[in-house]
Each structure stands twice: as C-alpha cells, then as structure tokens.
CSV table of C-alpha atoms in Angstrom, one decimal:
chain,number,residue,atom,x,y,z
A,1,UNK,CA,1.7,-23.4,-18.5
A,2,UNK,CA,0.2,-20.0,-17.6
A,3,UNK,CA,0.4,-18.6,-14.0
A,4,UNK,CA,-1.7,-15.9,-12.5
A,5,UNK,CA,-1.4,-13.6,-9.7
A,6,UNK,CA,-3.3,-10.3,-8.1
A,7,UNK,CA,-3.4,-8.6,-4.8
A,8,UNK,CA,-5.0,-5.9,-3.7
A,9,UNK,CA,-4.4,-2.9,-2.7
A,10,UNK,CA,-5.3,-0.9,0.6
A,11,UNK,CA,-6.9,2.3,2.2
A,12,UNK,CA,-4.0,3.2,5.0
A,13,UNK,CA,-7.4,4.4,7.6
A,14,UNK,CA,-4.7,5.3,10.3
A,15,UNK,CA,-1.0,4.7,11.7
A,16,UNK,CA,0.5,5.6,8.6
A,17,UNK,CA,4.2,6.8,8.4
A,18,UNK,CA,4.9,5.0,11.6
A,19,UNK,CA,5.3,1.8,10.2
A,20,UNK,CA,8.8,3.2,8.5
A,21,UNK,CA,12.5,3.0,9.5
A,22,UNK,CA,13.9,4.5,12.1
A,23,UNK,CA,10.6,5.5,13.8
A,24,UNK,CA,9.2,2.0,13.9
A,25,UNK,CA,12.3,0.6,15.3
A,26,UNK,CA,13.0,2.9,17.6
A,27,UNK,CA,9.8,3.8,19.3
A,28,UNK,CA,7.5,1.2,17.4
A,29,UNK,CA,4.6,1.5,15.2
A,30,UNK,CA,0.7,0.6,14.6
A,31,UNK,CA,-1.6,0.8,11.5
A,32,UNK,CA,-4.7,0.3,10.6
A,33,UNK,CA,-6.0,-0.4,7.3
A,34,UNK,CA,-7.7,-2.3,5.1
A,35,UNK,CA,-7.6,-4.2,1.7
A,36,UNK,CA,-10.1,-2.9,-1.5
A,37,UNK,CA,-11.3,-4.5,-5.0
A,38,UNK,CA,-8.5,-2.7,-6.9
A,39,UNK,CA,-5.5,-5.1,-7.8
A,40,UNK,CA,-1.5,-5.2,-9.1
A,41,UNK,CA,-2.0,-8.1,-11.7
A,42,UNK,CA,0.8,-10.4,-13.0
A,43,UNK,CA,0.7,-13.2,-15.8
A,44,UNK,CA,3.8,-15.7,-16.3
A,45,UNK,CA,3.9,-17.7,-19.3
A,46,UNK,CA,6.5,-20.5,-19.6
A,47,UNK,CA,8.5,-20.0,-22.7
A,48,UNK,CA,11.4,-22.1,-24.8
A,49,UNK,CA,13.1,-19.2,-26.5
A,50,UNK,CA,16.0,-18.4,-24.4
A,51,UNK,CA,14.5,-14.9,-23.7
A,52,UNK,CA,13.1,-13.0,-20.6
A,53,UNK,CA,10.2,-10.8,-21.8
A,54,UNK,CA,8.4,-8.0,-19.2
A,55,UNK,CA,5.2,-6.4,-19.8
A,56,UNK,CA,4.1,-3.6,-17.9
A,57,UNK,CA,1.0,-2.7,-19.5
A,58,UNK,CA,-0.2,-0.2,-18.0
A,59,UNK,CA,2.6,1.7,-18.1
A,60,UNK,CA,3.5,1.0,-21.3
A,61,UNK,CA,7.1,0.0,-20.8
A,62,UNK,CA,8.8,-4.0,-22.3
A,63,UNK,CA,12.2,-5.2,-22.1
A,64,UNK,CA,13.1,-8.2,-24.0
A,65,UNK,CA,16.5,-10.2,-22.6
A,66,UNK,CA,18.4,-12.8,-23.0
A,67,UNK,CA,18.1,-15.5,-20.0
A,68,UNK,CA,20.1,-14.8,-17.1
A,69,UNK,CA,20.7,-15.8,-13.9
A,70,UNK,CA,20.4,-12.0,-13.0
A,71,UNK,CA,19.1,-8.7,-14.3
A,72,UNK,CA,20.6,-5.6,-14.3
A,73,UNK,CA,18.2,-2.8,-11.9
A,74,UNK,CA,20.7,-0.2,-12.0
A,75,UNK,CA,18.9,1.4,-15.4
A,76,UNK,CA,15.7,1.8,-13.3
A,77,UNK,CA,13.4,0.3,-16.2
A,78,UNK,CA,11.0,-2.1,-14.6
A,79,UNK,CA,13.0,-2.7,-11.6
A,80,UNK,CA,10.5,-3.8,-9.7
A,81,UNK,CA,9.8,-7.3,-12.0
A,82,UNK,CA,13.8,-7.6,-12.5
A,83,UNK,CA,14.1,-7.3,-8.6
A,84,UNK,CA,12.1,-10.1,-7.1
A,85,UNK,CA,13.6,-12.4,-10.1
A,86,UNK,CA,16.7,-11.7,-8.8
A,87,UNK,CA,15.7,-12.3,-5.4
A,88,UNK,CA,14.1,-15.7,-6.3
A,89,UNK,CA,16.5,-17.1,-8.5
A,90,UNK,CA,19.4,-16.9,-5.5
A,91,UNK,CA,17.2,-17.0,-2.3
A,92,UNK,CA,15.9,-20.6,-3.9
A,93,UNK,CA,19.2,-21.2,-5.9
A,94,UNK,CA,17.9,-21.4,-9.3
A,95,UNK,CA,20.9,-22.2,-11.2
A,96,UNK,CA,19.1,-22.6,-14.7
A,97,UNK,CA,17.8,-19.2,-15.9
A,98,UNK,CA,14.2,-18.9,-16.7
A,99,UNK,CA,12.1,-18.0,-19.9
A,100,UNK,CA,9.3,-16.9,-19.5
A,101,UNK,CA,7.1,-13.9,-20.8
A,102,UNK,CA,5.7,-11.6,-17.8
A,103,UNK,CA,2.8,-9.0,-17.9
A,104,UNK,CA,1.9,-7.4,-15.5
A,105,UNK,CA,-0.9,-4.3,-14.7
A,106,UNK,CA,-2.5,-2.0,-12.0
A,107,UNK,CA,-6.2,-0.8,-11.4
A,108,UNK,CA,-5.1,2.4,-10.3
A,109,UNK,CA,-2.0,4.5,-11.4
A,110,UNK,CA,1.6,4.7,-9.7
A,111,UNK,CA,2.0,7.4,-7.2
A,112,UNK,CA,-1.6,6.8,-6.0
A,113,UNK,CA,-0.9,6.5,-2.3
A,114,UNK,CA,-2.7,2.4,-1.7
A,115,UNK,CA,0.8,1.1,-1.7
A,116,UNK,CA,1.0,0.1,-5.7
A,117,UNK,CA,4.6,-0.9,-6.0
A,118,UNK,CA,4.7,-2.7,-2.8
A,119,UNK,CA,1.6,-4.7,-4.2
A,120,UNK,CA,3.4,-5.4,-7.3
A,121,UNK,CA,6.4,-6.8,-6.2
A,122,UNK,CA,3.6,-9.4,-3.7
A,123,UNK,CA,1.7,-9.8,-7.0
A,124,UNK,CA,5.4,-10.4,-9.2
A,125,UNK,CA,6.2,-12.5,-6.0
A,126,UNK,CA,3.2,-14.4,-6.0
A,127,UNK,CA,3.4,-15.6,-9.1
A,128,UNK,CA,6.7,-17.4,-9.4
A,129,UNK,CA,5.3,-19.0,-6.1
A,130,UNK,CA,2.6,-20.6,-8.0
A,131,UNK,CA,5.1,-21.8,-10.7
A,132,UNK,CA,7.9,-22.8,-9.2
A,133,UNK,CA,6.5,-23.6,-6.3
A,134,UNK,CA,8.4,-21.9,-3.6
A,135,UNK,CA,7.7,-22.4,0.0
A,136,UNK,CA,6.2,-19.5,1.2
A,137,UNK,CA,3.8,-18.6,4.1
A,138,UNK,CA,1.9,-15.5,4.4
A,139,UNK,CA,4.8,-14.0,6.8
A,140,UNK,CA,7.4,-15.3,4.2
A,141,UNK,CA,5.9,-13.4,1.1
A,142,UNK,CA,5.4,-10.3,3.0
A,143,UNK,CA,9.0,-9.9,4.2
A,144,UNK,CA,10.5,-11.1,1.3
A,145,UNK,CA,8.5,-8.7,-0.8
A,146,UNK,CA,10.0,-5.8,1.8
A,147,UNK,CA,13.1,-7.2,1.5
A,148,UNK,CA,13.5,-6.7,-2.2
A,149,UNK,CA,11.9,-3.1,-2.9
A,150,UNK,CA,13.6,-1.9,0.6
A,151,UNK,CA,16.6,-3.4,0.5
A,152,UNK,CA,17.4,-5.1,-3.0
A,153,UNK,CA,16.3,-2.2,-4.5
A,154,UNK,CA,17.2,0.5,-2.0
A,155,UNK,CA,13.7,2.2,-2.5
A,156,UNK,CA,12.6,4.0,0.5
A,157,UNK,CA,9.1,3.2,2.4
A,158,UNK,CA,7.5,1.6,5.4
A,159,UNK,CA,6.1,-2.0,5.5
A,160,UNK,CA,2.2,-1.4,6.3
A,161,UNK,CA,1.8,-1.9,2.0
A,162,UNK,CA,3.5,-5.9,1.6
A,163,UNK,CA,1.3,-7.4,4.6
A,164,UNK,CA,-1.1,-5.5,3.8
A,165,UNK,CA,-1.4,-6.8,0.2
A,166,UNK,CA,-0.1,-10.5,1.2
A,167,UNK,CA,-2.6,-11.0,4.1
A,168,UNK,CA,-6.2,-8.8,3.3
A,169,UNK,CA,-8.9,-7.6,4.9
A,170,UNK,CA,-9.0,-5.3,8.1
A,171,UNK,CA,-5.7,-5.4,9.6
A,172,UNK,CA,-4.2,-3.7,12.6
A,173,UNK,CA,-0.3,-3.9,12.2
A,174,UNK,CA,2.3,-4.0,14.4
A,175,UNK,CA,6.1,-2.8,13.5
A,176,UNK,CA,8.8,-3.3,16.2
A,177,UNK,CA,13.6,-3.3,15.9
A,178,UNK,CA,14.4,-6.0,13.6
A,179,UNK,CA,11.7,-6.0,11.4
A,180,UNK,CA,9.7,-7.7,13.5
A,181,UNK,CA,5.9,-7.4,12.5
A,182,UNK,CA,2.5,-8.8,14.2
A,183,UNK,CA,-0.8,-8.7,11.8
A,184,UNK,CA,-3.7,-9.1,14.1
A,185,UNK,CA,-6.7,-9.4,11.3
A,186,UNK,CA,-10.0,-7.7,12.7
A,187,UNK,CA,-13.2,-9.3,12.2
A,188,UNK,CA,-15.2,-6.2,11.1
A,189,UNK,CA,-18.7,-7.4,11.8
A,190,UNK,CA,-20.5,-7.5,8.6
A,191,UNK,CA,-23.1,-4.4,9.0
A,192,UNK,CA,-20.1,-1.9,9.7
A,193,UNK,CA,-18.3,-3.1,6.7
A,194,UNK,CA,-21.3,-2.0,5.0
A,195,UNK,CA,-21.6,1.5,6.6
A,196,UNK,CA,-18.4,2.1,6.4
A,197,UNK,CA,-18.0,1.6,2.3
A,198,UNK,CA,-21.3,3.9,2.4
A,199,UNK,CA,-20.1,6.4,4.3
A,200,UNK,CA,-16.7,6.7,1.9
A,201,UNK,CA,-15.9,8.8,-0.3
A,202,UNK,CA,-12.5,7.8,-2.4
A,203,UNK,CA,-11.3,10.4,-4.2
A,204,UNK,CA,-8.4,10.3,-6.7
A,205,UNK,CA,-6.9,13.9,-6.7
A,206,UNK,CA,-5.1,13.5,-10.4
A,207,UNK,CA,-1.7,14.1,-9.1
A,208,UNK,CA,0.6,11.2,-9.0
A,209,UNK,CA,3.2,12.1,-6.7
A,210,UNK,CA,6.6,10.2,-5.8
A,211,UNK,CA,6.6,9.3,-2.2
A,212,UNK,CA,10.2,9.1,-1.9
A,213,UNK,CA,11.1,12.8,-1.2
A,214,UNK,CA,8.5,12.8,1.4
A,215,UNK,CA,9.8,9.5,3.5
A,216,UNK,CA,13.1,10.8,3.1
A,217,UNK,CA,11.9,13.9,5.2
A,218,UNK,CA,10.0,11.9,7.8
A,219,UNK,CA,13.3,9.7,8.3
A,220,UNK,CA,15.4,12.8,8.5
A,221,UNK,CA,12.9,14.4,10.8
A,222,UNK,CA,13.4,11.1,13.4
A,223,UNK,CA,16.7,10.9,13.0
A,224,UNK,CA,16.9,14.7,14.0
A,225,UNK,CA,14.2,14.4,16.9
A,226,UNK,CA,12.2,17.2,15.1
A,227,UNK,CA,10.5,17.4,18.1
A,228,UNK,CA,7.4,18.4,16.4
A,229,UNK,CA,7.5,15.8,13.9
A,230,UNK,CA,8.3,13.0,15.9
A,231,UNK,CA,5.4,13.9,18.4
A,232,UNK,CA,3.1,14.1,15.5
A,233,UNK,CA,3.9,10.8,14.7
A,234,UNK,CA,2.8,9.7,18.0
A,235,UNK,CA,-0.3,11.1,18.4
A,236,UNK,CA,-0.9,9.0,14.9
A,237,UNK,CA,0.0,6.0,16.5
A,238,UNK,CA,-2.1,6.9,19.1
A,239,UNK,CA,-5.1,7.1,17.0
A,240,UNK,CA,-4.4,4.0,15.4
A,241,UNK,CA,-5.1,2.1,18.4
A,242,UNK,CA,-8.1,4.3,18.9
A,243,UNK,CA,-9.4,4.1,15.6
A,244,UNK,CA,-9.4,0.6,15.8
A,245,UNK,CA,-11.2,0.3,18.7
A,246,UNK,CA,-14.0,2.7,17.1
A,247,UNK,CA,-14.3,0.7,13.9
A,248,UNK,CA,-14.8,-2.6,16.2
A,249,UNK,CA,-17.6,-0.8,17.8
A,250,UNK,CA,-19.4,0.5,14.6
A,251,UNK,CA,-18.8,4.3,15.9
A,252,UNK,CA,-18.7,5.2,12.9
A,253,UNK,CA,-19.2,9.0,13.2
A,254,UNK,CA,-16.4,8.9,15.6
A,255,UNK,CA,-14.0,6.9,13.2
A,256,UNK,CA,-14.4,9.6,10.6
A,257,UNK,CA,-13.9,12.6,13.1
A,258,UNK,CA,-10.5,11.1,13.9
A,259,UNK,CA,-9.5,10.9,10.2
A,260,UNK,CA,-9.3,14.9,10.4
A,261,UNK,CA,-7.6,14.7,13.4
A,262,UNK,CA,-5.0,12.1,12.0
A,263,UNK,CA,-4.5,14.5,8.9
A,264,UNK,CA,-4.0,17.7,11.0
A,265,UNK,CA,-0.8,15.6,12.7
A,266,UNK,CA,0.5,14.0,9.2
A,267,UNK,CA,1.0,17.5,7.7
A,268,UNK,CA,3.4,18.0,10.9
A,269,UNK,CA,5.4,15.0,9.8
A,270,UNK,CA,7.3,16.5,6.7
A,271,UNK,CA,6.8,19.8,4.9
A,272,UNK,CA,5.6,18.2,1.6
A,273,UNK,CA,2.7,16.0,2.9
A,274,UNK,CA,0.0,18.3,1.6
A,275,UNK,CA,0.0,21.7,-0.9
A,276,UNK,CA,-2.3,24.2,-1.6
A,277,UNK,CA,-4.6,21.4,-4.1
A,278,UNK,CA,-5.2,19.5,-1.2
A,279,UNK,CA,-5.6,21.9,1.3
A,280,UNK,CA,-8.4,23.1,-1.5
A,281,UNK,CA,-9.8,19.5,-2.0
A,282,UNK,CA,-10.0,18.9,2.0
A,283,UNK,CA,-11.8,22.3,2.2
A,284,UNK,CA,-14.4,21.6,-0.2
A,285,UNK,CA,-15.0,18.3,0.8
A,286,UNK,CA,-15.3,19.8,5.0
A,287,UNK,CA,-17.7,22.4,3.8
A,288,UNK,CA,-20.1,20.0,1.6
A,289,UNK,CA,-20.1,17.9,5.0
A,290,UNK,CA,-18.1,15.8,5.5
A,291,UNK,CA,-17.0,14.7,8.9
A,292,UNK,CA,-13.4,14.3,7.9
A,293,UNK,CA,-10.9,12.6,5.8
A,294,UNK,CA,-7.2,12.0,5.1
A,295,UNK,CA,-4.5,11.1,2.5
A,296,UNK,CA,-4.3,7.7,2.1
A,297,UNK,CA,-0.3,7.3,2.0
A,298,UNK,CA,2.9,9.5,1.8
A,299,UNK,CA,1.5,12.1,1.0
A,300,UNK,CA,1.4,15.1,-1.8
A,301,UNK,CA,-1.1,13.7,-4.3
A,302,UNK,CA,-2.6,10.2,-4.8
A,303,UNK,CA,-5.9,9.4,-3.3
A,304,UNK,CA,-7.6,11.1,-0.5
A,305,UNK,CA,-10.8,9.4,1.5
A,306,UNK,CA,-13.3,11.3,2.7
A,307,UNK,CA,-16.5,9.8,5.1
A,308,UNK,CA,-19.7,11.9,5.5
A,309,UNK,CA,-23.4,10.8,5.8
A,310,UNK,CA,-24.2,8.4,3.6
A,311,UNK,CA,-27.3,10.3,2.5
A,312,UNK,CA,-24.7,13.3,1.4
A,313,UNK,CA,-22.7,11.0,-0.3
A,314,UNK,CA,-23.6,12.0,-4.1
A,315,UNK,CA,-23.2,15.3,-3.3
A,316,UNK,CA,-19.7,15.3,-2.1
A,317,UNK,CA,-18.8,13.5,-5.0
A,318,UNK,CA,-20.2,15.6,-7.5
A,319,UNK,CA,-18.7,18.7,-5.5
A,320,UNK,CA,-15.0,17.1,-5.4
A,321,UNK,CA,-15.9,15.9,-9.4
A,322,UNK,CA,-16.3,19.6,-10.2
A,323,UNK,CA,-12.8,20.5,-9.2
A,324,UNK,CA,-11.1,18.0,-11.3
A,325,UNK,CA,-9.9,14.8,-10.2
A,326,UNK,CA,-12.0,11.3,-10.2
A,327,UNK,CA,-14.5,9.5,-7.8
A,328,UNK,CA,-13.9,5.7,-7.5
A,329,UNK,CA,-16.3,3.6,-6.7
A,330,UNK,CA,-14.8,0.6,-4.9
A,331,UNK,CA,-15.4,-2.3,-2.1
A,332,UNK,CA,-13.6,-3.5,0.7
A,333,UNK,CA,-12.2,-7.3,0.0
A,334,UNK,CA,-10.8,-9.9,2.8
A,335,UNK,CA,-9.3,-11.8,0.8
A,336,UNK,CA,-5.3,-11.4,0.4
A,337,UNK,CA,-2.7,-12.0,-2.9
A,338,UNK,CA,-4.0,-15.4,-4.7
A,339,UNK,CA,-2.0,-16.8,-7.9
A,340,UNK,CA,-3.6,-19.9,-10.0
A,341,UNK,CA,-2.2,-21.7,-12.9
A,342,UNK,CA,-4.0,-22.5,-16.1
C-alpha cells in the first residue's frame, strides 16, 4: 500500500513572534494568518526489506537504515522525518519496527518564512496517520507535530506554523501557559478573499535564512524585559486583533496600511529581523505604491508580502523582479493537511 499526505503552508498576515515561548505564556499571544496552494508533500510506501528508506527530494538528501524501533537525530540529517517516527512508534507503542520507503518534498524552499518544517513534520505526521491509523483529531496532530520539532528535537519556534498547517484556511490563533491554544477559523466572505489574493503581491527575496538565531533573540529579549522589544511585541498583538477585525469587514486598504505598521514593530523585536536587502526591497516596493507589506515569518530573508491596488499590481512585480528575487503567483486554500491511501 501507498500513503499520501500534503499540507499547506501559510502567510503569517499578523501576530507573528507572539505565538513563541516565553512571551506567549507569560503575557499570551494572537495571530492571524492564513493557509495558501503551496504544500510539504510526503509518500509512504510499505516495504518487506527490513530497511527504512527517506527521501527528501527536494533537498536532495536519502538515508537508507536498517529497521528500528528508533533513529538516531543527533547527526542532524533529515531529522525532521526521523523525529515524528520516533515520536509515533512510542507514543502508540509500536513494538515492531517499520519498513517502509518515505519521500517527501516542498513547493517552496527551507528558510522561506510560511513555516516549512513545521508543515513537514504535519505532512510526515499525517501520513503514518493514514497508515497506521492513529487516532488523531485536528488538536491532536497539531500539538503532537509541536511537540516533536520543539521539544523532541529541541528546535526553537512558535506554534502559529503546526495549526496553522493541520487546520487551514483564515485562522485567528490564540496561544496562552501550558500550551494551551484556541483556533477560531474566520469565515472570510468570499468577495474579500478575492480582493485580498488581488491585492497581494508575494515576493520571494532569494535569501533562505535560518530563523533560529533570530527566535533565540526574541526569547532572550522577553526573558530580559527588553523593554523595547517586549512592547513591540504588544503592539503586534494588538494589531492582530485589529487586523482581524479589518479583514472581516473587507477594509481592505486599512488591512494593508497596518501590515507597515506591524513591520515597523517586528524590526524592534530582535536586531536581525531585517538587513539592508530588505530594507531595499520594502523601499522599492513603498515607492512603486504599495500601501504596505511585511515579512512573512522570523525574519531576515524568506518571503515578504506586499498589498497595493490591484490595478498596480503588475507593476510592483516587475519592479521587485528587476532587483532579483521571484514573484509567486499563489491562492489562498481552506482546506487543512489531508493524507489518502492508494
């Protein structure tokens, strides 16, 4: 039997940073975002060979082992597949090892800033779900797909990216102490989803950038009571709520004048958020006319959004195409991680 998997990944529109530990749980956070046609894809195959064999495709990486119970992460080479096997096999208490051949791709590249290893480890997840049939709600996969990369694997991050992925759609996100998280989907009537994908300009900057150095900042900056970082971050979560309200109301124009806004109080959250590309890409985009725009994610490279009249559209892309970097076409999807078997 073959088993199939994808979930999407999202556009963090606002909140972003406070969903992470120890800002969430000790002054709680909110984010908005929403889920795109761009996926984390994963294929098991049942096998008879005695072997565990992972494909990352796209990266170009393959590991062939023997069957175990448990794989080693330690050597950081495809840690993410190796981590929610080892999460599966004792949370369900799986005392046979598994064969199987795994492959597994992305529509976008690591380091892009729309949560791709968070949506990989849902997609991974997902997948042995299908197949061994593991009883998990929506709220289960999430958490248990936090639980490996945060914890399991000890990589640092917030928890906006594995609801996100798991559920779909617009979501406004609640992160309180304990890991305790409320998704309230929005029901985005259909003519602003529409103006709002027309209005948006995703723009891939060509730097893939790890987020880790960053979140390590914006932790340390909490933990201090940077009292200029830690107010930035409130006056994103501020927005969030604000921003949601707008987007329920169509205001579109408004919406995309508080992107800026939100931007201008990320940089204050840690020193390597933006750099002199960005600043350069934000300023070519503001002077071409947009109304404003943001990072989606950590932070220092990825993909940045931008939302201007939809009339200007082609020419802000061609102006941020000029500079280097890519425009990506791409729509908004409501639908969450799915996994089928063939």
């Amino acid at each position: 039997m073959i088993y199939r998997s994808k979930a999407p990944l999202r556009l963090g529109l606002a909140g972003g940073g406070t969903d992470v530990s120890p800002y969430s749980d000790i002054y709680g956070g909110a984010v908005l975002n929403a889920t795109i046609d761009k996926y984390a894809h994963c294929t098991i195959q049942e096998t008879d060979n005695g072997k565990i064999e992972l494909h990352a495709s796209d990266l170009k990486q393959s590991l062939s082992l023997p069957s175990s119970s448990r794989l080693e992460v330690e050597d950081g080479i495809l840690s993410l597949h190796k981590g929610v096997y080892n999460r599966v096999m004792s949370q369900f208490k799986i005392d046979k090892p598994l064969s199987f051949k795994m492959t597994t791709s992305c529509d976008v590249p690591p380091g892009s800033g729309l949560g791709t290893s968070s949506t990989m480890v849902v997609a991974i997840l997902r997948a042995f779900a299908e197949w061994l049939r593991l009883p998990l709600g929506d709220y289960d996969m999430a958490y248990l797909a936090y639980q490996i990369e945060r914890v399991d694997l000890g990589l640092r991050g917030g928890k906006q990216d594995q609801y996100a992925a798991t559920f779909g759609g617009f979501n406004f996100m609640e992160f309180y102490e304990n890991d305790r998280v409320i998704v309230n989907p929005l029901r985005v009537k259909p003519w602003i989803v529409n103006e709002m994908e027309a209005s948006l300009v995703l723009y891939y900057t060509g730097v893939s950038r790890s987020s880790d150095k960053i979140i390590a900042e914006q932790q340390d900056n909490t933990r201090k009571k940077d009292e200029n970082a830690v107010e930035a971050m409130h006056r994103i979560k501020e927005s969030s709520y604000l921003m949601k309200n707008l987007i329920l109301k169509g205001e579109i124009v408004k919406f995309a004048e508080m992107l800026g806004r939100e931007w201008e109080n990320k940089k204050r959250m840690a020193r390597l958020i933006s750099n002199e590309k960005i600043d350069h890409i934000y300023d070519t985009a503001m002077k071409t006319g947009a109304y404003g725009g943001k990072i989606s994610g950590a932070g220092g490279g990825g993909f940045m959004l931008f939302m201007i009249d939809p009339t200007k559209k082609v020419e802000l892309a061609g102006e941020l195409n000029s500079i280097g970097g890519d425009v990506v076409d791409f729509h908004f999807r409501e639908t969450g991680c799915e996994g089928w078997k063939l």
